[in-house]
PDB file of N, CA and C in Angstrom:
ATOM      1  N   UNK A   1     -32.343 -85.313 107.036  1.00 67.00           N
ATOM      2  CA  UNK A   1     -32.826 -86.206 106.025  1.00 67.00           C
ATOM      3  C   UNK A   1     -34.227 -85.815 105.569  1.00 67.00           C
ATOM      4  N   UNK A   2     -35.091 -85.434 106.532  1.00 67.00           N
ATOM      5  CA  UNK A   2     -36.443 -85.014 106.182  1.00 67.00           C
ATOM      6  C   UNK A   2     -36.391 -83.730 105.362  1.00 67.00           C
ATOM      7  N   UNK A   3     -35.446 -82.867 105.728  1.00 66.00           N
ATOM      8  CA  UNK A   3     -35.316 -81.607 105.006  1.00 66.00           C
ATOM      9  C   UNK A   3     -34.905 -81.878 103.555  1.00 66.00           C
ATOM     10  N   UNK A   4     -34.009 -82.813 103.342  1.00 61.00           N
ATOM     11  CA  UNK A   4     -33.561 -83.184 102.007  1.00 61.00           C
ATOM     12  C   UNK A   4     -34.711 -83.789 101.204  1.00 61.00           C
ATOM     13  N   UNK A   5     -35.536 -84.601 101.847  1.00 62.00           N
ATOM     14  CA  UNK A   5     -36.682 -85.215 101.183  1.00 62.00           C
ATOM     15  C   UNK A   5     -37.685 -84.145 100.774  1.00 62.00           C
ATOM     16  N   UNK A   6     -37.926 -83.153 101.665  1.00 63.00           N
ATOM     17  CA  UNK A   6     -38.862 -82.074 101.350  1.00 63.00           C
ATOM     18  C   UNK A   6     -38.334 -81.244 100.179  1.00 63.00           C
ATOM     19  N   UNK A   7     -37.052 -80.937 100.195  1.00 62.00           N
ATOM     20  CA  UNK A   7     -36.462 -80.166  99.099  1.00 62.00           C
ATOM     21  C   UNK A   7     -36.526 -80.936  97.781  1.00 62.00           C
ATOM     22  N   UNK A   8     -36.342 -82.234  97.857  1.00 64.00           N
ATOM     23  CA  UNK A   8     -36.417 -83.069  96.658  1.00 64.00           C
ATOM     24  C   UNK A   8     -37.821 -83.057  96.083  1.00 64.00           C
ATOM     25  N   UNK A   9     -38.835 -83.144  96.961  1.00 61.00           N
ATOM     26  CA  UNK A   9     -40.227 -83.116  96.510  1.00 61.00           C
ATOM     27  C   UNK A   9     -40.539 -81.761  95.876  1.00 61.00           C
ATOM     28  N   UNK A  10     -40.098 -80.681  96.504  1.00 60.00           N
ATOM     29  CA  UNK A  10     -40.341 -79.334  95.961  1.00 60.00           C
ATOM     30  C   UNK A  10     -39.634 -79.179  94.613  1.00 60.00           C
ATOM     31  N   UNK A  11     -38.399 -79.638  94.527  1.00 64.00           N
ATOM     32  CA  UNK A  11     -37.643 -79.538  93.277  1.00 64.00           C
ATOM     33  C   UNK A  11     -38.292 -80.371  92.184  1.00 64.00           C
ATOM     34  N   UNK A  12     -38.764 -81.555  92.530  1.00 63.00           N
ATOM     35  CA  UNK A  12     -39.421 -82.422  91.557  1.00 63.00           C
ATOM     36  C   UNK A  12     -40.713 -81.789  91.061  1.00 63.00           C
ATOM     37  N   UNK A  13     -41.498 -81.231  91.982  1.00 66.00           N
ATOM     38  CA  UNK A  13     -42.748 -80.570  91.613  1.00 66.00           C
ATOM     39  C   UNK A  13     -42.470 -79.375  90.706  1.00 66.00           C
ATOM     40  N   UNK A  14     -41.473 -78.577  91.042  1.00 62.00           N
ATOM     41  CA  UNK A  14     -41.128 -77.409  90.233  1.00 62.00           C
ATOM     42  C   UNK A  14     -40.657 -77.821  88.841  1.00 62.00           C
ATOM     43  N   UNK A  15     -39.849 -78.858  88.775  1.00 64.00           N
ATOM     44  CA  UNK A  15     -39.351 -79.299  87.468  1.00 64.00           C
ATOM     45  C   UNK A  15     -40.472 -79.861  86.607  1.00 64.00           C
ATOM     46  N   UNK A  16     -41.440 -80.531  87.222  1.00 60.00           N
ATOM     47  CA  UNK A  16     -42.591 -81.030  86.461  1.00 60.00           C
ATOM     48  C   UNK A  16     -43.436 -79.877  85.940  1.00 60.00           C
ATOM     49  N   UNK A  17     -43.628 -78.854  86.776  1.00 60.00           N
ATOM     50  CA  UNK A  17     -44.414 -77.692  86.357  1.00 60.00           C
ATOM     51  C   UNK A  17     -43.726 -76.982  85.197  1.00 60.00           C
ATOM     52  N   UNK A  18     -42.433 -76.822  85.294  1.00 58.00           N
ATOM     53  CA  UNK A  18     -41.683 -76.173  84.216  1.00 58.00           C
ATOM     54  C   UNK A  18     -41.691 -77.047  82.970  1.00 58.00           C
ATOM     55  N   UNK A  19     -41.579 -78.336  83.142  1.00 58.00           N
ATOM     56  CA  UNK A  19     -41.608 -79.261  82.007  1.00 58.00           C
ATOM     57  C   UNK A  19     -42.926 -79.205  81.269  1.00 58.00           C
ATOM     58  N   UNK A  20     -44.030 -79.108  81.977  1.00 59.00           N
ATOM     59  CA  UNK A  20     -45.345 -79.016  81.351  1.00 59.00           C
ATOM     60  C   UNK A  20     -45.491 -77.699  80.608  1.00 59.00           C
ATOM     61  N   UNK A  21     -45.019 -76.629  81.224  1.00 57.00           N
ATOM     62  CA  UNK A  21     -45.092 -75.329  80.570  1.00 57.00           C
ATOM     63  C   UNK A  21     -44.237 -75.343  79.307  1.00 57.00           C
ATOM     64  N   UNK A  22     -43.104 -75.981  79.354  1.00 77.00           N
ATOM     65  CA  UNK A  22     -42.231 -76.051  78.182  1.00 77.00           C
ATOM     66  C   UNK A  22     -42.890 -76.832  77.056  1.00 77.00           C
ATOM     67  N   UNK A  23     -43.578 -77.916  77.395  1.00 82.00           N
ATOM     68  CA  UNK A  23     -44.275 -78.696  76.373  1.00 82.00           C
ATOM     69  C   UNK A  23     -45.380 -77.869  75.739  1.00 82.00           C
ATOM     70  N   UNK A  24     -46.116 -77.138  76.565  1.00 85.00           N
ATOM     71  CA  UNK A  24     -47.180 -76.277  76.056  1.00 85.00           C
ATOM     72  C   UNK A  24     -46.602 -75.190  75.155  1.00 85.00           C
ATOM     73  N   UNK A  25     -45.506 -74.599  75.595  1.00 84.00           N
ATOM     74  CA  UNK A  25     -44.863 -73.569  74.784  1.00 84.00           C
ATOM     75  C   UNK A  25     -44.364 -74.143  73.462  1.00 84.00           C
ATOM     76  N   UNK A  26     -43.807 -75.328  73.518  1.00 87.00           N
ATOM     77  CA  UNK A  26     -43.304 -75.972  72.306  1.00 87.00           C
ATOM     78  C   UNK A  26     -44.442 -76.250  71.333  1.00 87.00           C
ATOM     79  N   UNK A  27     -45.560 -76.733  71.857  1.00 91.00           N
ATOM     80  CA  UNK A  27     -46.716 -76.995  70.997  1.00 91.00           C
ATOM     81  C   UNK A  27     -47.252 -75.703  70.397  1.00 91.00           C
ATOM     82  N   UNK A  28     -47.264 -74.638  71.193  1.00 92.00           N
ATOM     83  CA  UNK A  28     -47.719 -73.339  70.701  1.00 92.00           C
ATOM     84  C   UNK A  28     -46.799 -72.843  69.585  1.00 92.00           C
ATOM     85  N   UNK A  29     -45.507 -72.963  69.799  1.00 93.00           N
ATOM     86  CA  UNK A  29     -44.548 -72.540  68.778  1.00 93.00           C
ATOM     87  C   UNK A  29     -44.681 -73.377  67.511  1.00 93.00           C
ATOM     88  N   UNK A  30     -44.884 -74.672  67.667  1.00 94.00           N
ATOM     89  CA  UNK A  30     -45.044 -75.537  66.494  1.00 94.00           C
ATOM     90  C   UNK A  30     -46.292 -75.148  65.716  1.00 94.00           C
ATOM     91  N   UNK A  31     -47.352 -74.797  66.434  1.00 95.00           N
ATOM     92  CA  UNK A  31     -48.580 -74.349  65.780  1.00 95.00           C
ATOM     93  C   UNK A  31     -48.330 -73.068  64.988  1.00 95.00           C
ATOM     94  N   UNK A  32     -47.587 -72.155  65.578  1.00 96.00           N
ATOM     95  CA  UNK A  32     -47.262 -70.906  64.882  1.00 96.00           C
ATOM     96  C   UNK A  32     -46.384 -71.171  63.659  1.00 96.00           C
ATOM     97  N   UNK A  33     -45.445 -72.081  63.798  1.00 96.00           N
ATOM     98  CA  UNK A  33     -44.571 -72.424  62.671  1.00 96.00           C
ATOM     99  C   UNK A  33     -45.387 -73.038  61.536  1.00 96.00           C
ATOM    100  N   UNK A  34     -46.314 -73.932  61.883  1.00 96.00           N
ATOM    101  CA  UNK A  34     -47.161 -74.549  60.863  1.00 96.00           C
ATOM    102  C   UNK A  34     -48.001 -73.496  60.155  1.00 96.00           C
ATOM    103  N   UNK A  35     -48.538 -72.548  60.926  1.00 96.00           N
ATOM    104  CA  UNK A  35     -49.337 -71.463  60.354  1.00 96.00           C
ATOM    105  C   UNK A  35     -48.486 -70.611  59.413  1.00 96.00           C
ATOM    106  N   UNK A  36     -47.275 -70.299  59.837  1.00 97.00           N
ATOM    107  CA  UNK A  36     -46.384 -69.506  58.989  1.00 97.00           C
ATOM    108  C   UNK A  36     -45.996 -70.261  57.718  1.00 97.00           C
ATOM    109  N   UNK A  37     -45.768 -71.563  57.838  1.00 97.00           N
ATOM    110  CA  UNK A  37     -45.448 -72.358  56.648  1.00 97.00           C
ATOM    111  C   UNK A  37     -46.597 -72.335  55.651  1.00 97.00           C
ATOM    112  N   UNK A  38     -47.823 -72.400  56.153  1.00 97.00           N
ATOM    113  CA  UNK A  38     -48.996 -72.326  55.282  1.00 97.00           C
ATOM    114  C   UNK A  38     -49.053 -70.976  54.580  1.00 97.00           C
ATOM    115  N   UNK A  39     -48.809 -69.918  55.345  1.00 97.00           N
ATOM    116  CA  UNK A  39     -48.838 -68.575  54.753  1.00 97.00           C
ATOM    117  C   UNK A  39     -47.728 -68.393  53.720  1.00 97.00           C
ATOM    118  N   UNK A  40     -46.564 -68.931  53.985  1.00 97.00           N
ATOM    119  CA  UNK A  40     -45.458 -68.842  53.030  1.00 97.00           C
ATOM    120  C   UNK A  40     -45.807 -69.597  51.751  1.00 97.00           C
ATOM    121  N   UNK A  41     -46.432 -70.747  51.889  1.00 97.00           N
ATOM    122  CA  UNK A  41     -46.836 -71.520  50.711  1.00 97.00           C
ATOM    123  C   UNK A  41     -47.851 -70.747  49.881  1.00 97.00           C
ATOM    124  N   UNK A  42     -48.805 -70.115  50.559  1.00 97.00           N
ATOM    125  CA  UNK A  42     -49.794 -69.306  49.842  1.00 97.00           C
ATOM    126  C   UNK A  42     -49.126 -68.134  49.140  1.00 97.00           C
ATOM    127  N   UNK A  43     -48.201 -67.482  49.829  1.00 98.00           N
ATOM    128  CA  UNK A  43     -47.498 -66.342  49.236  1.00 98.00           C
ATOM    129  C   UNK A  43     -46.692 -66.779  48.015  1.00 98.00           C
ATOM    130  N   UNK A  44     -46.055 -67.932  48.098  1.00 98.00           N
ATOM    131  CA  UNK A  44     -45.288 -68.445  46.956  1.00 98.00           C
ATOM    132  C   UNK A  44     -46.211 -68.756  45.785  1.00 98.00           C
ATOM    133  N   UNK A  45     -47.368 -69.314  46.083  1.00 98.00           N
ATOM    134  CA  UNK A  45     -48.341 -69.617  45.034  1.00 98.00           C
ATOM    135  C   UNK A  45     -48.852 -68.332  44.387  1.00 98.00           C
ATOM    136  N   UNK A  46     -49.156 -67.331  45.216  1.00 98.00           N
ATOM    137  CA  UNK A  46     -49.604 -66.040  44.690  1.00 98.00           C
ATOM    138  C   UNK A  46     -48.518 -65.391  43.836  1.00 98.00           C
ATOM    139  N   UNK A  47     -47.277 -65.500  44.264  1.00 98.00           N
ATOM    140  CA  UNK A  47     -46.164 -64.929  43.500  1.00 98.00           C
ATOM    141  C   UNK A  47     -46.018 -65.625  42.154  1.00 98.00           C
ATOM    142  N   UNK A  48     -46.184 -66.936  42.140  1.00 98.00           N
ATOM    143  CA  UNK A  48     -46.096 -67.679  40.878  1.00 98.00           C
ATOM    144  C   UNK A  48     -47.227 -67.275  39.937  1.00 98.00           C
ATOM    145  N   UNK A  49     -48.422 -67.083  40.486  1.00 98.00           N
ATOM    146  CA  UNK A  49     -49.555 -66.646  39.665  1.00 98.00           C
ATOM    147  C   UNK A  49     -49.311 -65.248  39.107  1.00 98.00           C
ATOM    148  N   UNK A  50     -48.777 -64.372  39.945  1.00 98.00           N
ATOM    149  CA  UNK A  50     -48.485 -63.010  39.497  1.00 98.00           C
ATOM    150  C   UNK A  50     -47.411 -63.008  38.416  1.00 98.00           C
ATOM    151  N   UNK A  51     -46.421 -63.864  38.568  1.00 98.00           N
ATOM    152  CA  UNK A  51     -45.350 -63.956  37.567  1.00 98.00           C
ATOM    153  C   UNK A  51     -45.913 -64.438  36.237  1.00 98.00           C
ATOM    154  N   UNK A  52     -46.798 -65.417  36.292  1.00 98.00           N
ATOM    155  CA  UNK A  52     -47.423 -65.934  35.080  1.00 98.00           C
ATOM    156  C   UNK A  52     -48.276 -64.861  34.402  1.00 98.00           C
ATOM    157  N   UNK A  53     -49.040 -64.119  35.202  1.00 98.00           N
ATOM    158  CA  UNK A  53     -49.875 -63.049  34.655  1.00 98.00           C
ATOM    159  C   UNK A  53     -49.010 -61.951  34.043  1.00 98.00           C
ATOM    160  N   UNK A  54     -47.896 -61.636  34.680  1.00 98.00           N
ATOM    161  CA  UNK A  54     -46.994 -60.609  34.154  1.00 98.00           C
ATOM    162  C   UNK A  54     -46.374 -61.056  32.833  1.00 98.00           C
ATOM    163  N   UNK A  55     -46.008 -62.320  32.739  1.00 98.00           N
ATOM    164  CA  UNK A  55     -45.440 -62.839  31.488  1.00 98.00           C
ATOM    165  C   UNK A  55     -46.472 -62.786  30.371  1.00 98.00           C
ATOM    166  N   UNK A  56     -47.723 -63.125  30.695  1.00 98.00           N
ATOM    167  CA  UNK A  56     -48.801 -63.067  29.709  1.00 98.00           C
ATOM    168  C   UNK A  56     -49.032 -61.628  29.259  1.00 98.00           C
ATOM    169  N   UNK A  57     -49.045 -60.699  30.211  1.00 98.00           N
ATOM    170  CA  UNK A  57     -49.240 -59.288  29.875  1.00 98.00           C
ATOM    171  C   UNK A  57     -48.091 -58.770  29.017  1.00 98.00           C
ATOM    172  N   UNK A  58     -46.891 -59.195  29.314  1.00 98.00           N
ATOM    173  CA  UNK A  58     -45.729 -58.776  28.529  1.00 98.00           C
ATOM    174  C   UNK A  58     -45.823 -59.290  27.094  1.00 98.00           C
ATOM    175  N   UNK A  59     -46.249 -60.532  26.941  1.00 98.00           N
ATOM    176  CA  UNK A  59     -46.398 -61.100  25.600  1.00 98.00           C
ATOM    177  C   UNK A  59     -47.476 -60.363  24.813  1.00 98.00           C
ATOM    178  N   UNK A  60     -48.570 -60.043  25.480  1.00 99.00           N
ATOM    179  CA  UNK A  60     -49.643 -59.303  24.804  1.00 99.00           C
ATOM    180  C   UNK A  60     -49.190 -57.896  24.427  1.00 99.00           C
ATOM    181  N   UNK A  61     -48.424 -57.263  25.297  1.00 99.00           N
ATOM    182  CA  UNK A  61     -47.915 -55.920  24.997  1.00 99.00           C
ATOM    183  C   UNK A  61     -46.966 -55.959  23.804  1.00 99.00           C
ATOM    184  N   UNK A  62     -46.131 -56.978  23.734  1.00 98.00           N
ATOM    185  CA  UNK A  62     -45.214 -57.112  22.600  1.00 98.00           C
ATOM    186  C   UNK A  62     -45.988 -57.321  21.301  1.00 98.00           C
ATOM    187  N   UNK A  63     -47.043 -58.126  21.355  1.00 98.00           N
ATOM    188  CA  UNK A  63     -47.867 -58.356  20.170  1.00 98.00           C
ATOM    189  C   UNK A  63     -48.576 -57.072  19.747  1.00 98.00           C
ATOM    190  N   UNK A  64     -49.066 -56.310  20.714  1.00 99.00           N
ATOM    191  CA  UNK A  64     -49.734 -55.047  20.404  1.00 99.00           C
ATOM    192  C   UNK A  64     -48.750 -54.045  19.805  1.00 99.00           C
ATOM    193  N   UNK A  65     -47.530 -54.026  20.327  1.00 99.00           N
ATOM    194  CA  UNK A  65     -46.514 -53.121  19.785  1.00 99.00           C
ATOM    195  C   UNK A  65     -46.173 -53.490  18.345  1.00 99.00           C
ATOM    196  N   UNK A  66     -46.056 -54.780  18.072  1.00 99.00           N
ATOM    197  CA  UNK A  66     -45.761 -55.226  16.710  1.00 99.00           C
ATOM    198  C   UNK A  66     -46.893 -54.842  15.760  1.00 99.00           C
ATOM    199  N   UNK A  67     -48.136 -55.011  16.201  1.00 99.00           N
ATOM    200  CA  UNK A  67     -49.286 -54.641  15.371  1.00 99.00           C
ATOM    201  C   UNK A  67     -49.310 -53.136  15.126  1.00 99.00           C
ATOM    202  N   UNK A  68     -49.003 -52.355  16.139  1.00 99.00           N
ATOM    203  CA  UNK A  68     -48.972 -50.896  15.986  1.00 99.00           C
ATOM    204  C   UNK A  68     -47.865 -50.478  15.021  1.00 99.00           C
ATOM    205  N   UNK A  69     -46.722 -51.136  15.101  1.00 98.00           N
ATOM    206  CA  UNK A  69     -45.626 -50.821  14.177  1.00 98.00           C
ATOM    207  C   UNK A  69     -46.000 -51.161  12.736  1.00 98.00           C
ATOM    208  N   UNK A  70     -46.690 -52.297  12.540  1.00 98.00           N
ATOM    209  CA  UNK A  70     -47.149 -52.656  11.194  1.00 98.00           C
ATOM    210  C   UNK A  70     -48.155 -51.632  10.682  1.00 98.00           C
ATOM    211  N   UNK A  71     -49.077 -51.220  11.542  1.00 98.00           N
ATOM    212  CA  UNK A  71     -50.081 -50.237  11.138  1.00 98.00           C
ATOM    213  C   UNK A  71     -49.418 -48.905  10.776  1.00 98.00           C
ATOM    214  N   UNK A  72     -48.420 -48.500  11.539  1.00 98.00           N
ATOM    215  CA  UNK A  72     -47.710 -47.255  11.239  1.00 98.00           C
ATOM    216  C   UNK A  72     -46.978 -47.365   9.907  1.00 98.00           C
ATOM    217  N   UNK A  73     -46.406 -48.520   9.638  1.00 98.00           N
ATOM    218  CA  UNK A  73     -45.709 -48.733   8.367  1.00 98.00           C
ATOM    219  C   UNK A  73     -46.688 -48.678   7.199  1.00 98.00           C
ATOM    220  N   UNK A  74     -47.853 -49.327   7.349  1.00 98.00           N
ATOM    221  CA  UNK A  74     -48.869 -49.291   6.300  1.00 98.00           C
ATOM    222  C   UNK A  74     -49.360 -47.865   6.076  1.00 98.00           C
ATOM    223  N   UNK A  75     -49.544 -47.128   7.151  1.00 98.00           N
ATOM    224  CA  UNK A  75     -50.002 -45.744   7.030  1.00 98.00           C
ATOM    225  C   UNK A  75     -48.955 -44.895   6.317  1.00 98.00           C
ATOM    226  N   UNK A  76     -47.702 -45.109   6.623  1.00 98.00           N
ATOM    227  CA  UNK A  76     -46.632 -44.351   5.975  1.00 98.00           C
ATOM    228  C   UNK A  76     -46.566 -44.695   4.481  1.00 98.00           C
ATOM    229  N   UNK A  77     -46.724 -45.976   4.146  1.00 96.00           N
ATOM    230  CA  UNK A  77     -46.738 -46.383   2.735  1.00 96.00           C
ATOM    231  C   UNK A  77     -47.912 -45.743   1.999  1.00 96.00           C
ATOM    232  N   UNK A  78     -49.085 -45.767   2.618  1.00 97.00           N
ATOM    233  CA  UNK A  78     -50.269 -45.169   1.997  1.00 97.00           C
ATOM    234  C   UNK A  78     -50.075 -43.669   1.819  1.00 97.00           C
ATOM    235  N   UNK A  79     -49.487 -43.013   2.798  1.00 97.00           N
ATOM    236  CA  UNK A  79     -49.243 -41.578   2.713  1.00 97.00           C
ATOM    237  C   UNK A  79     -48.273 -41.261   1.576  1.00 97.00           C
ATOM    238  N   UNK A  80     -47.244 -42.086   1.420  1.00 96.00           N
ATOM    239  CA  UNK A  80     -46.276 -41.884   0.330  1.00 96.00           C
ATOM    240  C   UNK A  80     -46.948 -42.052  -1.025  1.00 96.00           C
ATOM    241  N   UNK A  81     -47.800 -43.054  -1.169  1.00 96.00           N
ATOM    242  CA  UNK A  81     -48.508 -43.274  -2.435  1.00 96.00           C
ATOM    243  C   UNK A  81     -49.430 -42.105  -2.753  1.00 96.00           C
ATOM    244  N   UNK A  82     -50.146 -41.624  -1.745  1.00 95.00           N
ATOM    245  CA  UNK A  82     -51.036 -40.485  -1.962  1.00 95.00           C
ATOM    246  C   UNK A  82     -50.240 -39.243  -2.341  1.00 95.00           C
ATOM    247  N   UNK A  83     -49.104 -39.062  -1.735  1.00 94.00           N
ATOM    248  CA  UNK A  83     -48.238 -37.923  -2.058  1.00 94.00           C
ATOM    249  C   UNK A  83     -47.800 -37.984  -3.522  1.00 94.00           C
ATOM    250  N   UNK A  84     -47.375 -39.183  -3.964  1.00 94.00           N
ATOM    251  CA  UNK A  84     -46.946 -39.341  -5.354  1.00 94.00           C
ATOM    252  C   UNK A  84     -48.100 -39.094  -6.316  1.00 94.00           C
ATOM    253  N   UNK A  85     -49.297 -39.605  -5.971  1.00 93.00           N
ATOM    254  CA  UNK A  85     -50.464 -39.382  -6.829  1.00 93.00           C
ATOM    255  C   UNK A  85     -50.821 -37.903  -6.897  1.00 93.00           C
ATOM    256  N   UNK A  86     -50.739 -37.222  -5.780  1.00 92.00           N
ATOM    257  CA  UNK A  86     -51.056 -35.793  -5.758  1.00 92.00           C
ATOM    258  C   UNK A  86     -50.057 -35.019  -6.612  1.00 92.00           C
ATOM    259  N   UNK A  87     -48.780 -35.330  -6.471  1.00 91.00           N
ATOM    260  CA  UNK A  87     -47.754 -34.638  -7.261  1.00 91.00           C
ATOM    261  C   UNK A  87     -47.928 -34.934  -8.750  1.00 91.00           C
ATOM    262  N   UNK A  88     -48.299 -36.180  -9.058  1.00 88.00           N
ATOM    263  CA  UNK A  88     -48.507 -36.564 -10.452  1.00 88.00           C
ATOM    264  C   UNK A  88     -49.686 -35.804 -11.037  1.00 88.00           C
ATOM    265  N   UNK A  89     -50.752 -35.646 -10.262  1.00 88.00           N
ATOM    266  CA  UNK A  89     -51.930 -34.925 -10.755  1.00 88.00           C
ATOM    267  C   UNK A  89     -51.645 -33.436 -10.890  1.00 88.00           C
ATOM    268  N   UNK A  90     -50.754 -32.898 -10.111  1.00 88.00           N
ATOM    269  CA  UNK A  90     -50.401 -31.481 -10.198  1.00 88.00           C
ATOM    270  C   UNK A  90     -49.525 -31.221 -11.427  1.00 88.00           C
ATOM    271  N   UNK A  91     -48.808 -32.232 -11.897  1.00 86.00           N
ATOM    272  CA  UNK A  91     -47.936 -32.081 -13.057  1.00 86.00           C
ATOM    273  C   UNK A  91     -48.738 -31.988 -14.351  1.00 86.00           C
ATOM    274  N   UNK A  92     -49.928 -32.495 -14.354  1.00 70.00           N
ATOM    275  CA  UNK A  92     -50.725 -32.528 -15.583  1.00 70.00           C
ATOM    276  C   UNK A  92     -51.292 -31.210 -15.938  1.00 70.00           C
TER     277      UNK A  92
END
């Protein structure tokens, strides 16, 4: 009976020690999870900002391309007019 009581005390002490370590480990893991959630939120925010900046850059590039195309068209029209004037002056 005394042997059973001693084993029970040892088992109880061991289970309490393991239980405390498990609680500490759980708290440590929860802290790491919270830290990772914060980092994921920051990464998502950074990604959204980058997406917005990319959309803005794309819109500006499209506007610049349209302006360049208009300028090329105006230059081609001016070149055609000058060509006609030159040919007309050579005919005289």
